[in-house]
Amino acid sequence: MTVDLARCLAEAYDIALPHRGQGKVADYIPALACVDPNHFGMALALPDGTMHVAGDADTPFSIQSVSKVFTLALALRRVGSSLWDSVGREPSGSAFNSIVQLETEHGIPRNPLINAGAIATTDRLIDGRDGDAVIEEILAFIRARAGDEGVDIDLDVAFSESETGARNRSLTHFMDAFGNLRHPVETTLGVYFRQCAIAMSCTQLAKAGLFLTMDGRDPRTGEQLVEPHRARRINAIMMLCGHYDNSGEFAFRVGLPGKSGVGGGILCIAPGQGSIAVWSPGLNEAGTSLVGAIALEHFAYAAGWSVFD
Ligand code: GLN
């Protein structure tokens, strides 16, 4: 029996809708504090180009840490396995912006999806280049995947994050002190803050994730963007680390690799099946969209999608 995915998405949206507005909007980045918590959108992209959407699927939001998936793919493509000299691939069990493990683990962050690890990954992606050129590469990659040249950086968010970025600066200086930074702190953070401030809609984000459902090949353009084993490993890291100290709970409830951002977006990958993006700004205590996680749990269940089937 074929599953009616449009109906699964609509049902998941309806089930999660009563929770809209719950959770807490990220306010440590002032430009995010004023986002209306009642937004809720979902988009499902399938490799054959089919899209299904619900709610505010075409409203751009700040993708924040979801950007870490794209910079991980680009860094692996650029520097290969040597990336793992700079960052590990173990779940941290700690908050996204935690510094505690960095001291005992000699400045090597646990994984590329916590802040310290994403900053180390971005530092490797820069690879001696000018920061603006790197941000252009990131944008070009995402625009090509989304099939939309309109994807851009929200400079107010980037500025706001830099202004209030004491915590990320601390992490970066700390790594620098251990010799795990190859560029000046502000060069690396200049790229990191801007990548986090990329604004995308659920529709654009779901399309942009499709290459990870297809073993690293963009089904729209046919390009092999990362090698198949690397795409699988990115999914493995998303599964284990994509939601910080909430990753186990997300894996338990949704059963698919995902990456959340404090803007309230989640990108979820169903290998071989499709890519789902959800957005609702109210966050749970670990910084994952509360409504988004409910919606994904119900969608995955209804569709029968799981990496454990
Ligand atoms: N830009 C945010 C930060 O560095 C990203 C955090 C997140 O989305 N979890 O704090």
Tab-separated table of C-alpha atoms and ligand atoms in Angstrom:
chain	number	residue	atom	x	y	z
A	1	MET	CA	0.000	0.000	0.000
A	2	THR	CA	1.410	3.404	-0.874
A	3	VAL	CA	1.419	5.992	1.862
A	4	ASP	CA	-0.332	9.287	1.184
A	5	LEU	CA	2.535	11.581	2.231
A	6	ALA	CA	0.523	14.768	1.654
A	7	ARG	CA	-2.033	13.463	4.140
A	8	CYS	CA	0.662	12.436	6.634
A	9	LEU	CA	2.086	15.953	6.513
A	10	ALA	CA	-1.320	17.598	6.893
A	11	GLU	CA	-2.143	15.307	9.824
A	12	ALA	CA	1.171	15.979	11.562
A	13	TYR	CA	0.585	19.711	11.114
A	14	ASP	CA	-2.910	19.475	12.583
A	15	ILE	CA	-1.749	17.401	15.559
A	16	ALA	CA	1.072	19.808	16.396
A	17	LEU	CA	-0.966	22.985	15.774
A	18	PRO	CA	-2.608	23.175	19.228
A	19	HIS	CA	0.905	23.375	20.743
A	20	ARG	CA	1.778	26.429	18.663
A	21	GLY	CA	3.177	29.240	20.775
A	22	GLN	CA	4.515	26.851	23.435
A	23	GLY	CA	8.207	26.849	24.321
A	24	LYS	CA	10.481	29.835	24.545
A	25	VAL	CA	11.797	31.938	21.683
A	26	ALA	CA	15.607	32.307	21.792
A	27	ASP	CA	16.291	35.716	23.295
A	28	TYR	CA	20.046	35.591	23.843
A	29	ILE	CA	20.338	36.829	20.264
A	30	PRO	CA	18.257	40.050	20.505
A	31	ALA	CA	17.266	40.029	16.823
A	32	LEU	CA	15.592	36.622	17.324
A	33	ALA	CA	13.715	37.649	20.472
A	34	CYS	CA	11.057	39.550	18.537
A	35	VAL	CA	10.027	36.679	16.228
A	36	ASP	CA	6.336	35.761	16.633
A	37	PRO	CA	6.190	32.366	18.431
A	38	ASN	CA	2.952	31.484	16.638
A	39	HIS	CA	4.631	30.805	13.315
A	40	PHE	CA	4.471	27.180	12.233
A	41	GLY	CA	5.379	25.769	8.851
A	42	MET	CA	6.326	22.428	7.359
A	43	ALA	CA	7.683	21.325	3.986
A	44	LEU	CA	8.418	17.882	2.606
A	45	ALA	CA	10.695	17.547	-0.428
A	46	LEU	CA	10.881	14.280	-2.333
A	47	PRO	CA	13.747	13.296	-4.654
A	48	ASP	CA	11.421	13.334	-7.705
A	49	GLY	CA	10.805	17.057	-7.154
A	50	THR	CA	7.416	16.705	-5.456
A	51	MET	CA	6.798	19.166	-2.609
A	52	HIS	CA	4.141	19.078	0.082
A	53	VAL	CA	3.720	22.050	2.406
A	54	ALA	CA	1.664	23.201	5.374
A	55	GLY	CA	1.288	26.476	7.269
A	56	ASP	CA	4.031	29.117	7.074
A	57	ALA	CA	6.176	27.008	4.736
A	58	ASP	CA	7.284	29.945	2.617
A	59	THR	CA	8.191	32.448	5.339
A	60	PRO	CA	11.978	32.839	5.746
A	61	PHE	CA	13.436	32.303	9.217
A	62	SER	CA	16.936	32.282	10.698
A	63	ILE	CA	18.330	28.774	10.118
A	64	GLN	CA	20.972	29.213	12.866
A	65	SER	CA	22.551	25.853	13.726
A	66	VAL	CA	20.922	24.034	10.824
A	67	SER	CA	23.670	25.760	8.804
A	68	LYS	CA	26.181	23.492	10.570
A	69	VAL	CA	25.090	20.561	8.407
A	70	PHE	CA	25.982	22.429	5.222
A	71	THR	CA	29.342	23.667	6.491
A	72	LEU	CA	30.160	20.144	7.651
A	73	ALA	CA	29.473	18.811	4.145
A	74	LEU	CA	31.544	21.588	2.571
A	75	ALA	CA	34.437	21.172	5.028
A	76	LEU	CA	34.559	17.405	4.441
A	77	ARG	CA	34.600	18.064	0.726
A	78	ARG	CA	37.413	20.592	1.076
A	79	VAL	CA	39.759	19.075	3.646
A	80	GLY	CA	38.561	15.455	3.720
A	81	SER	CA	39.182	13.224	6.710
A	82	SER	CA	41.754	15.637	8.134
A	83	LEU	CA	38.730	17.529	9.489
A	84	TRP	CA	38.718	14.934	12.271
A	85	ASP	CA	42.045	16.296	13.551
A	86	SER	CA	40.086	19.382	14.640
A	87	VAL	CA	36.756	17.986	15.824
A	88	GLY	CA	35.378	14.671	17.098
A	89	ARG	CA	32.188	12.784	16.363
A	90	GLU	CA	30.798	11.824	19.738
A	91	PRO	CA	27.586	13.150	21.249
A	92	SER	CA	28.348	15.748	23.897
A	93	GLY	CA	25.382	15.332	26.227
A	94	SER	CA	25.891	19.014	26.970
A	95	ALA	CA	24.234	22.252	25.922
A	96	PHE	CA	24.962	23.603	22.439
A	97	ASN	CA	27.165	26.411	23.751
A	98	SER	CA	28.887	24.488	26.565
A	99	ILE	CA	32.586	25.009	27.235
A	100	VAL	CA	33.154	22.367	29.954
A	101	GLN	CA	34.444	19.479	27.819
A	102	LEU	CA	36.847	21.686	25.880
A	103	GLU	CA	39.232	21.955	28.804
A	104	THR	CA	39.563	18.257	29.610
A	105	GLU	CA	39.550	17.335	25.914
A	106	HIS	CA	42.349	19.734	24.964
A	107	GLY	CA	40.384	22.139	22.805
A	108	ILE	CA	38.982	19.449	20.470
A	109	PRO	CA	35.180	19.797	20.460
A	110	ARG	CA	33.102	16.635	20.710
A	111	ASN	CA	31.329	16.983	17.350
A	112	PRO	CA	30.711	19.408	14.446
A	113	LEU	CA	27.144	20.226	15.479
A	114	ILE	CA	27.762	21.867	18.861
A	115	ASN	CA	28.866	25.498	18.698
A	116	ALA	CA	32.542	24.855	19.424
A	117	GLY	CA	32.670	22.033	16.882
A	118	ALA	CA	30.857	24.047	14.241
A	119	ILE	CA	33.260	26.931	14.763
A	120	ALA	CA	36.215	24.518	14.415
A	121	THR	CA	34.612	23.108	11.241
A	122	THR	CA	34.091	26.568	9.769
A	123	ASP	CA	37.698	27.381	10.656
A	124	ARG	CA	38.822	24.368	8.589
A	125	LEU	CA	36.464	25.255	5.734
A	126	ILE	CA	38.075	28.704	5.493
A	127	ASP	CA	41.328	26.943	4.644
A	128	GLY	CA	43.396	30.104	4.254
A	129	ARG	CA	40.785	31.987	2.225
A	130	ASP	CA	39.132	35.313	2.768
A	131	GLY	CA	36.017	35.062	5.011
A	132	ASP	CA	33.773	36.749	2.429
A	133	ALA	CA	34.755	34.184	-0.210
A	134	VAL	CA	33.860	31.359	2.165
A	135	ILE	CA	30.472	32.802	3.030
A	136	GLU	CA	29.852	33.179	-0.723
A	137	GLU	CA	30.699	29.496	-1.182
A	138	ILE	CA	28.272	28.501	1.581
A	139	LEU	CA	25.527	30.673	0.105
A	140	ALA	CA	26.147	29.414	-3.435
A	141	PHE	CA	25.940	25.805	-2.210
A	142	ILE	CA	22.681	26.381	-0.359
A	143	ARG	CA	21.138	28.447	-3.180
A	144	ALA	CA	21.953	25.745	-5.723
A	145	ARG	CA	20.430	23.033	-3.530
A	146	ALA	CA	17.309	25.106	-2.837
A	147	GLY	CA	17.103	26.074	-6.510
A	148	ASP	CA	16.617	29.626	-5.336
A	149	GLU	CA	19.048	32.499	-5.763
A	150	GLY	CA	16.997	34.538	-3.291
A	151	VAL	CA	18.417	32.768	-0.213
A	152	ASP	CA	20.472	35.325	1.714
A	153	ILE	CA	21.921	36.382	5.039
A	154	ASP	CA	19.860	38.437	7.471
A	155	LEU	CA	22.539	40.964	8.345
A	156	ASP	CA	20.609	42.295	11.364
A	157	VAL	CA	20.700	38.816	12.899
A	158	ALA	CA	24.399	38.405	12.057
A	159	PHE	CA	25.191	41.770	13.645
A	160	SER	CA	23.055	41.040	16.694
A	161	GLU	CA	24.765	37.692	17.232
A	162	SER	CA	28.206	39.222	16.909
A	163	GLU	CA	27.315	42.013	19.343
A	164	THR	CA	26.203	39.483	21.956
A	165	GLY	CA	28.690	36.761	21.010
A	166	ALA	CA	30.779	36.657	24.213
A	167	ARG	CA	30.073	32.975	24.675
A	168	ASN	CA	31.070	31.966	21.141
A	169	ARG	CA	34.130	34.215	21.397
A	170	SER	CA	35.095	32.435	24.615
A	171	LEU	CA	34.799	29.029	22.949
A	172	THR	CA	36.857	30.192	19.995
A	173	HIS	CA	39.625	31.797	22.067
A	174	PHE	CA	39.736	28.686	24.204
A	175	MET	CA	40.262	26.479	21.146
A	176	ASP	CA	42.856	28.940	19.909
A	177	ALA	CA	44.719	28.591	23.208
A	178	PHE	CA	44.933	24.841	22.584
A	179	GLY	CA	46.231	25.419	19.049
A	180	ASN	CA	42.989	24.214	17.461
A	181	LEU	CA	42.295	27.284	15.330
A	182	ARG	CA	43.982	28.046	12.023
A	183	HIS	CA	42.695	31.583	11.456
A	184	PRO	CA	42.215	34.674	13.601
A	185	VAL	CA	39.270	34.358	15.995
A	186	GLU	CA	37.336	37.176	14.322
A	187	THR	CA	37.869	35.772	10.818
A	188	THR	CA	36.385	32.427	11.813
A	189	LEU	CA	33.567	33.970	13.831
A	190	GLY	CA	32.820	36.422	11.016
A	191	VAL	CA	31.946	33.444	8.811
A	192	TYR	CA	30.228	31.498	11.601
A	193	PHE	CA	27.918	34.360	12.636
A	194	ARG	CA	26.899	34.979	9.030
A	195	GLN	CA	26.294	31.299	8.212
A	196	CYS	CA	23.997	31.072	11.261
A	197	ALA	CA	22.137	34.189	10.071
A	198	ILE	CA	21.169	32.695	6.691
A	199	ALA	CA	17.411	33.072	6.285
A	200	MET	CA	15.429	30.345	4.517
A	201	SER	CA	11.880	29.087	4.328
A	202	CYS	CA	10.871	25.499	5.094
A	203	THR	CA	10.365	24.920	1.361
A	204	GLN	CA	13.898	26.079	0.556
A	205	LEU	CA	15.427	24.185	3.477
A	206	ALA	CA	13.677	20.900	2.687
A	207	LYS	CA	14.954	21.088	-0.897
A	208	ALA	CA	18.446	21.970	0.312
A	209	GLY	CA	18.545	18.813	2.456
A	210	LEU	CA	17.674	16.434	-0.363
A	211	PHE	CA	21.286	15.561	-1.218
A	212	LEU	CA	21.588	13.928	2.216
A	213	THR	CA	18.648	11.643	1.457
A	214	MET	CA	20.328	10.540	-1.780
A	215	ASP	CA	23.803	9.449	-0.672
A	216	GLY	CA	25.272	12.877	-1.369
A	217	ARG	CA	23.800	13.378	-4.850
A	218	ASP	CA	21.573	16.355	-5.575
A	219	PRO	CA	18.559	14.770	-7.297
A	220	ARG	CA	17.673	18.089	-8.921
A	221	THR	CA	21.011	18.759	-10.618
A	222	GLY	CA	22.416	15.223	-10.651
A	223	GLU	CA	25.683	16.441	-9.058
A	224	GLN	CA	27.485	14.165	-6.609
A	225	LEU	CA	28.191	16.767	-3.917
A	226	VAL	CA	29.805	14.569	-1.283
A	227	GLU	CA	30.820	10.950	-1.514
A	228	PRO	CA	28.123	8.456	-0.469
A	229	HIS	CA	29.995	7.296	2.635
A	230	ARG	CA	30.390	10.920	3.738
A	231	ALA	CA	26.683	11.653	3.305
A	232	ARG	CA	25.917	8.614	5.467
A	233	ARG	CA	28.328	9.791	8.112
A	234	ILE	CA	26.816	13.274	8.142
A	235	ASN	CA	23.445	11.617	8.748
A	236	ALA	CA	24.978	9.507	11.535
A	237	ILE	CA	26.327	12.634	13.203
A	238	MET	CA	22.948	14.378	12.845
A	239	MET	CA	21.258	11.377	14.418
A	240	LEU	CA	23.598	11.322	17.415
A	241	CYS	CA	24.437	14.994	17.880
A	242	GLY	CA	21.876	17.107	15.995
A	243	HIS	CA	19.959	18.240	19.063
A	244	TYR	CA	22.717	18.501	21.679
A	245	ASP	CA	21.581	17.108	25.036
A	246	ASN	CA	18.191	16.355	23.484
A	247	SER	CA	19.560	14.124	20.707
A	248	GLY	CA	18.599	10.853	22.382
A	249	GLU	CA	15.057	12.049	22.929
A	250	PHE	CA	14.733	13.182	19.313
A	251	ALA	CA	16.114	9.871	18.000
A	252	PHE	CA	13.726	7.999	20.294
A	253	ARG	CA	10.695	9.983	19.230
A	254	VAL	CA	11.388	10.686	15.559
A	255	GLY	CA	13.878	7.979	14.540
A	256	LEU	CA	15.470	10.071	11.797
A	257	PRO	CA	18.621	12.211	11.582
A	258	GLY	CA	17.834	15.839	12.261
A	259	LYS	CA	19.416	19.184	13.007
A	260	SER	CA	17.772	21.928	14.996
A	261	GLY	CA	18.545	25.620	15.220
A	262	VAL	CA	17.586	28.196	17.841
A	263	GLY	CA	15.598	30.057	15.189
A	264	GLY	CA	13.079	27.218	15.593
A	265	GLY	CA	13.899	25.335	12.397
A	266	ILE	CA	14.605	21.608	12.138
A	267	LEU	CA	15.893	19.790	9.064
A	268	CYS	CA	15.124	16.086	9.128
A	269	ILE	CA	16.524	13.513	6.716
A	270	ALA	CA	14.824	10.261	5.776
A	271	PRO	CA	17.523	8.435	3.786
A	272	GLY	CA	16.254	7.317	0.392
A	273	GLN	CA	12.850	8.875	1.060
A	274	GLY	CA	12.783	12.621	1.501
A	275	SER	CA	13.756	15.713	3.412
A	276	ILE	CA	11.456	17.512	5.845
A	277	ALA	CA	11.875	21.028	7.219
A	278	VAL	CA	9.758	22.420	10.030
A	279	TRP	CA	9.758	25.805	11.676
A	280	SER	CA	8.149	27.077	14.840
A	281	PRO	CA	10.159	29.468	17.029
A	282	GLY	CA	9.198	28.249	20.535
A	283	LEU	CA	12.060	26.076	21.825
A	284	ASN	CA	12.293	23.313	24.399
A	285	GLU	CA	14.977	23.512	27.102
A	286	ALA	CA	17.674	22.122	24.801
A	287	GLY	CA	16.980	24.669	22.056
A	288	THR	CA	14.982	22.463	19.671
A	289	SER	CA	11.643	23.631	18.303
A	290	LEU	CA	8.989	22.192	20.602
A	291	VAL	CA	6.185	22.211	18.033
A	292	GLY	CA	8.581	21.148	15.277
A	293	ALA	CA	9.650	18.020	17.172
A	294	ILE	CA	6.001	17.074	17.839
A	295	ALA	CA	5.161	17.516	14.158
A	296	LEU	CA	8.138	15.442	13.018
A	297	GLU	CA	7.345	12.667	15.468
A	298	HIS	CA	3.836	12.379	14.082
A	299	PHE	CA	4.899	12.704	10.462
A	300	ALA	CA	7.568	9.997	10.750
A	301	TYR	CA	5.124	7.702	12.521
A	302	ALA	CA	2.339	8.253	9.992
A	303	ALA	CA	4.665	7.872	7.001
A	304	GLY	CA	6.374	4.844	8.535
A	305	TRP	CA	9.743	6.517	7.994
A	306	SER	CA	12.560	5.490	10.324
A	307	VAL	CA	16.213	4.575	9.941
A	308	PHE	CA	15.427	1.610	12.186
A	309	ASP	CA	12.797	-0.106	10.049
B	1	GLN	N1	24.073	31.049	16.237
B	1	GLN	C1	23.712	30.298	17.404
B	1	GLN	C2	24.846	30.328	18.411
B	1	GLN	O1	25.980	30.289	18.022
B	1	GLN	C3	23.411	28.904	16.992
B	1	GLN	C4	22.946	28.038	18.130
B	1	GLN	C5	21.865	27.101	17.742
B	1	GLN	O2	21.130	27.294	16.793
B	1	GLN	N2	21.698	26.083	18.555
B	1	GLN	O3	24.617	30.401	19.584
